[in-house]
XYZ file of C-alpha atoms in Angstrom:
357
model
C -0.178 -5.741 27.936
C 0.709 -8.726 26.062
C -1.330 -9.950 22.779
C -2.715 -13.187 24.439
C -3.925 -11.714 27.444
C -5.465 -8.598 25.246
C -7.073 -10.795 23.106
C -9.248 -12.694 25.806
C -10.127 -9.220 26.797
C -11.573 -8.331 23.242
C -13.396 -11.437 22.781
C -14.974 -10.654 26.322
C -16.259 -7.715 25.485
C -17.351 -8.760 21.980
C -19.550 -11.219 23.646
C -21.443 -9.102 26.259
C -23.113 -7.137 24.062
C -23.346 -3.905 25.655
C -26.987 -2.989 24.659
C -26.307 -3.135 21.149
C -28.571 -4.004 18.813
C -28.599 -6.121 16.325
C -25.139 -7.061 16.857
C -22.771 -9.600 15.011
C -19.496 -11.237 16.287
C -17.039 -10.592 13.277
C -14.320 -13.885 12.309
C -11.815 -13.608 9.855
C -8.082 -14.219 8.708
C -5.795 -13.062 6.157
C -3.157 -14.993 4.169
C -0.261 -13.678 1.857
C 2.536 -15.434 0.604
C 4.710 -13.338 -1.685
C 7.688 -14.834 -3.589
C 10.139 -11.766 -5.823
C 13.343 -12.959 -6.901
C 15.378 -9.490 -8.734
C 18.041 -10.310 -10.515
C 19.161 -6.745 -11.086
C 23.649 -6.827 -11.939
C 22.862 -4.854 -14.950
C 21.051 -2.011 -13.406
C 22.838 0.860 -11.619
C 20.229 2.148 -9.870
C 18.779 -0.950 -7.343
C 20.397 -4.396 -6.280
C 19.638 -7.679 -6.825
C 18.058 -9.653 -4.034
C 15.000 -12.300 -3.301
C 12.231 -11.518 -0.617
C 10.142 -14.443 0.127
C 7.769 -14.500 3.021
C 4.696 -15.160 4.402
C 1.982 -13.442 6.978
C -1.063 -14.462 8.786
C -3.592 -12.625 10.036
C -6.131 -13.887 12.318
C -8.835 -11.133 13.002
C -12.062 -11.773 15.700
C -14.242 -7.586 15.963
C -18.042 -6.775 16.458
C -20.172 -5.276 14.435
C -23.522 -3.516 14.658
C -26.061 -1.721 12.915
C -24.525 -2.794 10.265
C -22.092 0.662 9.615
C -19.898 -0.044 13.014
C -17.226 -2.270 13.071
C -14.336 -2.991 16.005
C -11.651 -5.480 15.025
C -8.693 -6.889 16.849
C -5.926 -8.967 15.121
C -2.250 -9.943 15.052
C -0.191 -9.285 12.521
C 2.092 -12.286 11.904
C 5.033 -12.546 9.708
C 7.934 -15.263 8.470
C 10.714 -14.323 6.247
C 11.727 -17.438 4.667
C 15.117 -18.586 5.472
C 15.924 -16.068 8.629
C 18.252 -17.249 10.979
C 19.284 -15.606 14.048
C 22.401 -16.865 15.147
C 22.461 -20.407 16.004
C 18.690 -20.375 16.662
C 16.005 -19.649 14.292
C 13.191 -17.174 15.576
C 9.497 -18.713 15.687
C 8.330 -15.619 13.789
C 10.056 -12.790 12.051
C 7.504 -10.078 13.696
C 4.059 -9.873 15.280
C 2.403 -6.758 15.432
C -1.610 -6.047 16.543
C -4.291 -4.781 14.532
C -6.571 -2.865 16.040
C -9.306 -0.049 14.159
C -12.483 1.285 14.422
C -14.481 0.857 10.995
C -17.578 3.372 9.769
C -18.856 2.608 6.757
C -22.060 3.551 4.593
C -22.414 3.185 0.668
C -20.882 6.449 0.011
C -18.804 7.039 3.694
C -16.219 4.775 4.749
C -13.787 6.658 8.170
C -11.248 4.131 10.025
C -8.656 5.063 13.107
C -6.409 2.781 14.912
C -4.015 0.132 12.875
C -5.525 -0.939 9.900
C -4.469 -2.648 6.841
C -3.098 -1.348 3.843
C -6.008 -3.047 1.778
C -8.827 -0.124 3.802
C -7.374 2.163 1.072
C -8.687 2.887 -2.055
C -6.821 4.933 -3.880
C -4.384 4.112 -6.873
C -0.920 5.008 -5.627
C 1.626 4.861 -8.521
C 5.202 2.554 -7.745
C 6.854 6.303 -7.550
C 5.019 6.876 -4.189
C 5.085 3.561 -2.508
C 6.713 0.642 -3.905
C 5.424 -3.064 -4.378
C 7.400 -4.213 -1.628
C 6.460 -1.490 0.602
C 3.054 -2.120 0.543
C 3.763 -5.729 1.540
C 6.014 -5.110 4.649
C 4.625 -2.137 5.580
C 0.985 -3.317 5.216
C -0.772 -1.652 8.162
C -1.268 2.005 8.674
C -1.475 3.912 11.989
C -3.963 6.288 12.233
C -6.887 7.951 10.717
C -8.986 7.398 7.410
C -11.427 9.135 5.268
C -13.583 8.271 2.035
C -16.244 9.577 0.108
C -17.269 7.226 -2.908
C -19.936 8.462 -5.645
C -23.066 6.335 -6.343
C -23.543 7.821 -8.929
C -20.860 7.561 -11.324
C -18.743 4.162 -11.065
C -15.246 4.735 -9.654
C -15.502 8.072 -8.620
C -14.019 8.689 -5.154
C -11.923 10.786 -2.964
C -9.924 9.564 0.604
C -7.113 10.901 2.618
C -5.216 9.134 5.362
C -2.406 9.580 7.765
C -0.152 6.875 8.933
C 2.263 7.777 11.695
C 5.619 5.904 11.313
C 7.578 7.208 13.657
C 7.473 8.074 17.721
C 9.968 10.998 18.703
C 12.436 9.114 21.361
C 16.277 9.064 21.629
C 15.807 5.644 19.829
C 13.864 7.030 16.990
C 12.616 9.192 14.830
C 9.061 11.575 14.431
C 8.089 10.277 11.053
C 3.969 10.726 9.662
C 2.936 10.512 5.889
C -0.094 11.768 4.816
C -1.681 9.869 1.709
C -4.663 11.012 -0.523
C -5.660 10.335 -4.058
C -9.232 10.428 -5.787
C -10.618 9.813 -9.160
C -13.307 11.108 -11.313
C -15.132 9.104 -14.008
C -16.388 10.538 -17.133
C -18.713 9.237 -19.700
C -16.789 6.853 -22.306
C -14.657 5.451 -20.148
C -12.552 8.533 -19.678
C -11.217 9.581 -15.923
C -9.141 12.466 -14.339
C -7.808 11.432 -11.022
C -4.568 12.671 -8.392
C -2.128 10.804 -6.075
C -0.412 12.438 -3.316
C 1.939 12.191 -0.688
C 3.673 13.960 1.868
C 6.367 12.167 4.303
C 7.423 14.437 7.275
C 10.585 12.604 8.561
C 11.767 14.651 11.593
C 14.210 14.230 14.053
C 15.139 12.208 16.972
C 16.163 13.709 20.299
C 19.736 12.615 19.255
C 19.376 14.291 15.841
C 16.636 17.422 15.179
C 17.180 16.814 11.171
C 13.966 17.741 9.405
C 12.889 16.664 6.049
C 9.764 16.855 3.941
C 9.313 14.769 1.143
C 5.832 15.486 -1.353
C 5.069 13.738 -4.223
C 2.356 14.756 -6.349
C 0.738 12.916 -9.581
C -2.116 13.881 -11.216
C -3.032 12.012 -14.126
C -5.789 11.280 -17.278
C -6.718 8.151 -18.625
C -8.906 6.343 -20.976
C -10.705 2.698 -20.272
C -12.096 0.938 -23.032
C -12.865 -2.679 -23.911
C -11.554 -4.112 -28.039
C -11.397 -7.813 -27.458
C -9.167 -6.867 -24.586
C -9.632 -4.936 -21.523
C -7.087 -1.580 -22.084
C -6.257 1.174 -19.735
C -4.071 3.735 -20.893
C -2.974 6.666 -18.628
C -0.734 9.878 -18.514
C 0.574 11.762 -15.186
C 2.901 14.124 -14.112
C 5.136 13.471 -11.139
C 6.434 16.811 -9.175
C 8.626 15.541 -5.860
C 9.724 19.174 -4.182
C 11.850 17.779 -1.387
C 14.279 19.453 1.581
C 16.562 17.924 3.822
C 17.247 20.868 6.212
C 20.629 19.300 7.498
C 22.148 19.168 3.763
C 21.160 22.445 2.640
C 17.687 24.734 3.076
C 16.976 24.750 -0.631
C 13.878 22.883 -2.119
C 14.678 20.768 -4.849
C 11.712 19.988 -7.041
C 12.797 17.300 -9.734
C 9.794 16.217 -11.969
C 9.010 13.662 -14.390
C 5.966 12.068 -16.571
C 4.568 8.862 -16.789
C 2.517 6.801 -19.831
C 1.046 3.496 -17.925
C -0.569 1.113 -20.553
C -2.605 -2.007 -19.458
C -4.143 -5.130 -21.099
C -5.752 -7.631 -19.758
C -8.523 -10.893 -20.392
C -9.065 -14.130 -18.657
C -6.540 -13.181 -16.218
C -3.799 -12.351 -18.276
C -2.184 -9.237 -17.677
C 0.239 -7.246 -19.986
C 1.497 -3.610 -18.173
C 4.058 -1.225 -19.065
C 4.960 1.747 -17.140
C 7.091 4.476 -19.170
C 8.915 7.214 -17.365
C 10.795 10.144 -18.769
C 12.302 12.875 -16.182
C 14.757 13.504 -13.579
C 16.044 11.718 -10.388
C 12.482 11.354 -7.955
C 15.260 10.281 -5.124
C 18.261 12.759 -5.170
C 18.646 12.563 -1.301
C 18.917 8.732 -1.566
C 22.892 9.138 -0.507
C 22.090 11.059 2.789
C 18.602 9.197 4.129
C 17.492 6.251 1.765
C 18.830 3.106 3.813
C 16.455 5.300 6.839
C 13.472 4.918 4.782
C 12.988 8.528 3.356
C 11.175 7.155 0.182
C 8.710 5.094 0.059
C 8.665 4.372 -3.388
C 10.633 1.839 -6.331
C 14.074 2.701 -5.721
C 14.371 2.803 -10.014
C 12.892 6.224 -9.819
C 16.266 7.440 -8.616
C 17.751 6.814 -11.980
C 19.811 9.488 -13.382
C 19.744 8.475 -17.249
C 16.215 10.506 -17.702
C 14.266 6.970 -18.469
C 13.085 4.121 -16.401
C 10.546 1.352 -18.098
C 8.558 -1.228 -16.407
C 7.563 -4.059 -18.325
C 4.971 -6.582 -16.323
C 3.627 -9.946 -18.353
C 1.778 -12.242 -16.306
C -1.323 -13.706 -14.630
C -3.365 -11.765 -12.101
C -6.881 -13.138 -10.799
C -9.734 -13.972 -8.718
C -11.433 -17.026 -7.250
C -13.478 -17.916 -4.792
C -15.904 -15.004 -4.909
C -12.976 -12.942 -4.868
C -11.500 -14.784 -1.699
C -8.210 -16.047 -3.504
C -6.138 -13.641 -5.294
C -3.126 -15.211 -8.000
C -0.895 -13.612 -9.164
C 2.686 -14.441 -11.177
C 4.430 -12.622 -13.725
C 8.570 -11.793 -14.859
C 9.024 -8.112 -14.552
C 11.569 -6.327 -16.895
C 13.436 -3.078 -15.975
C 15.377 -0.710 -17.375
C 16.719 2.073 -15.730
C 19.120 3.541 -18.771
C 22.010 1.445 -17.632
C 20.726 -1.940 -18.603
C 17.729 -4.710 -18.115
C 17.467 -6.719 -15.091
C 14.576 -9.273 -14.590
C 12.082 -9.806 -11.746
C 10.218 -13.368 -11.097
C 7.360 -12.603 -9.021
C 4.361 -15.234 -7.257
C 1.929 -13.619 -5.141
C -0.973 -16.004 -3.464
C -3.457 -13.932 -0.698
C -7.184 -15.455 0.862
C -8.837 -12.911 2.554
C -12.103 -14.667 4.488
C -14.625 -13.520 6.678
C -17.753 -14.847 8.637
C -20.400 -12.646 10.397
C -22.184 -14.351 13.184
C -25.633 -13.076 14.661
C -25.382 -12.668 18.200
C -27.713 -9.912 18.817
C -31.633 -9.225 18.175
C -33.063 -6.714 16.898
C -35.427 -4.762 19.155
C -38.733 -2.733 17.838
């Protein structure tokens, strides 16, 4: 069925109500422009290119008793400058969003397509890149959260996004994502990322390979003047491509992440020491094996990441700015990265139900 006969359909049944009480006809849209120039001919271990693009979401769902929530959109998005031949598409892609949404103060569960933004959990660069999260921005699948009430960013989710159908035209591919966080007094936390990427065969080609990544980590947040969060993590990747050989490989690494910030401004370095996170990149990269920023496949033992910048808030956190030069080095040289990110997120809930005694 096509979108704009399915979204009639939605709106439909939206409106009639269905014996629900208390029920509120959902209206919403998201924006994202995202403009990351990488100028990267001294690096050996990613290219230089520029991704600029933009994506609109329109979004129209139901809601009621106030924990229940189904939402239909349509994923929109324009690569700037894409030509297809002679003619130049109206839209790069358009895909539907589609998810059923429980949530309570310390329960949140989703299935269906859902954005990238319903997770909570802080995913390092090594597991899914920047750019990643951009293009690949909605998950297909299931979600689960438990968040503490009782001690400020504590939580705990897990989610599975299936990638890939098994056809002759593709490939089986499902990651499954988790990470959590406990909060201590004094601003210290423990916390875990993980990720597993099954990317199995077509039925043109049975190869089988699991990817895992797995960081925990320990950090401190404090407040002198500035805002600081400084942070230490392991990352263990055992990996097997069954068609290359049958033999794990389990290259490992650590990370030191320090952050500064006030009044918007934003100073972060990232600091890894450790081995090649990516040694299958030769055989399955270009197919989309790893998620995660290609630098980790470096082979010098050492990969900094230098952000300096502005990230913030307006709007009652309905506009997000942010714009920074990003500095690399992979043990081979420095490239540069000029990055401008704009996003508006809005939302209006409209009574169309009436609560019965």
């Amino acid at each position: 069925m096509h979108i704009r006969k399915l979204l009639p359909l939605v709106v439909a049944l939206c409106l009639s109500g269905g014996g629900l009480r208390a029920q509120k006809i959902l209206v919403g849209a998201d924006f994202a422009t995202r403009f990351d120039n990488r100028e990267y001919a001294n690096n050996d271990f990613n290219q230089s290119q520029t991704l600029f693009s933009a994506r609109l979401t329109p979004r129209v769902g139901v809601e009621w008793q106030e924990k229940n929530r189904l939402v239909f959109g349509v994923d929109m998005l324009q690569n700037f400058g894409q030509h297809n031949g002679a003619r130049e598409p109206f839209l790069s892609d358009v895909k539907p969003l589609m998810y059923y949404r429980f949530s309570t103060e310390n329960v949140r569960a989703a299935a269906g397509i859902f954005d990238r933004k319903e997770l909570m959990g802080d995913y390092s660069p090594a597991l899914v890149s920047d750019s990643v999260a951009f293009y690949h921005n909605r998950l297909s699948g299931f979600l689960g959260r438990y968040v503490s009430t009782q001690r400020e960013k504590t939580y705990v989710e897990m989610a599975i996004d299936w990638e890939g159908m098994y056809s002759e035209e593709s490939r089986e591919m499902f990651r499954i994502l988790s990470a959590g966080r406990y909060t201590l007094d004094g601003g210290f936390y423990f916390g875990y990322a993980f990720s597993m990427f099954h990317f199995a065969g077509s039925k043109l080609d049975e190869n089988v390979t699991d990817n895992l990544i797995v960081n925990p980590y320990a950090g401190w947040e404090f407040d002198a003047f500035f805002n600081f969060d400084v942070r230490a993590g392991l990352l263990f990747t055992p990996q097997r491509a069954r068609s290359v050989d049958h033999d794990w490989k389990k290259p490992c690494g650590g990370q030191i992440d320090l952050r500064i910030t006030r009044w918007g401004v934003k100073i972060e370095n990232n600091l890894y020491l450790g081995e090649n996170l990516q040694p299958l990149w030769q055989y399955y990269g270009p197919e989309g094996l790893y998620a995660g920023e290609r630098f980790y496949s470096t082979t010098e033992h050492i990969y900094n990441r230098t952000w300096i910048g502005y990230d913030r808030k307006f709007f009652n956190d309905t506009m997000h700015v942010e714009a920074g030069m990003v500095f690399h080095y992979d043990g081979t040289g420095t490239g540069t990265q000029q990055m401008v990110k704009l996003s508006v997120d809005i939302q209006k809930l409209f009574d169309i139900g009436r609560k019965r005694n």
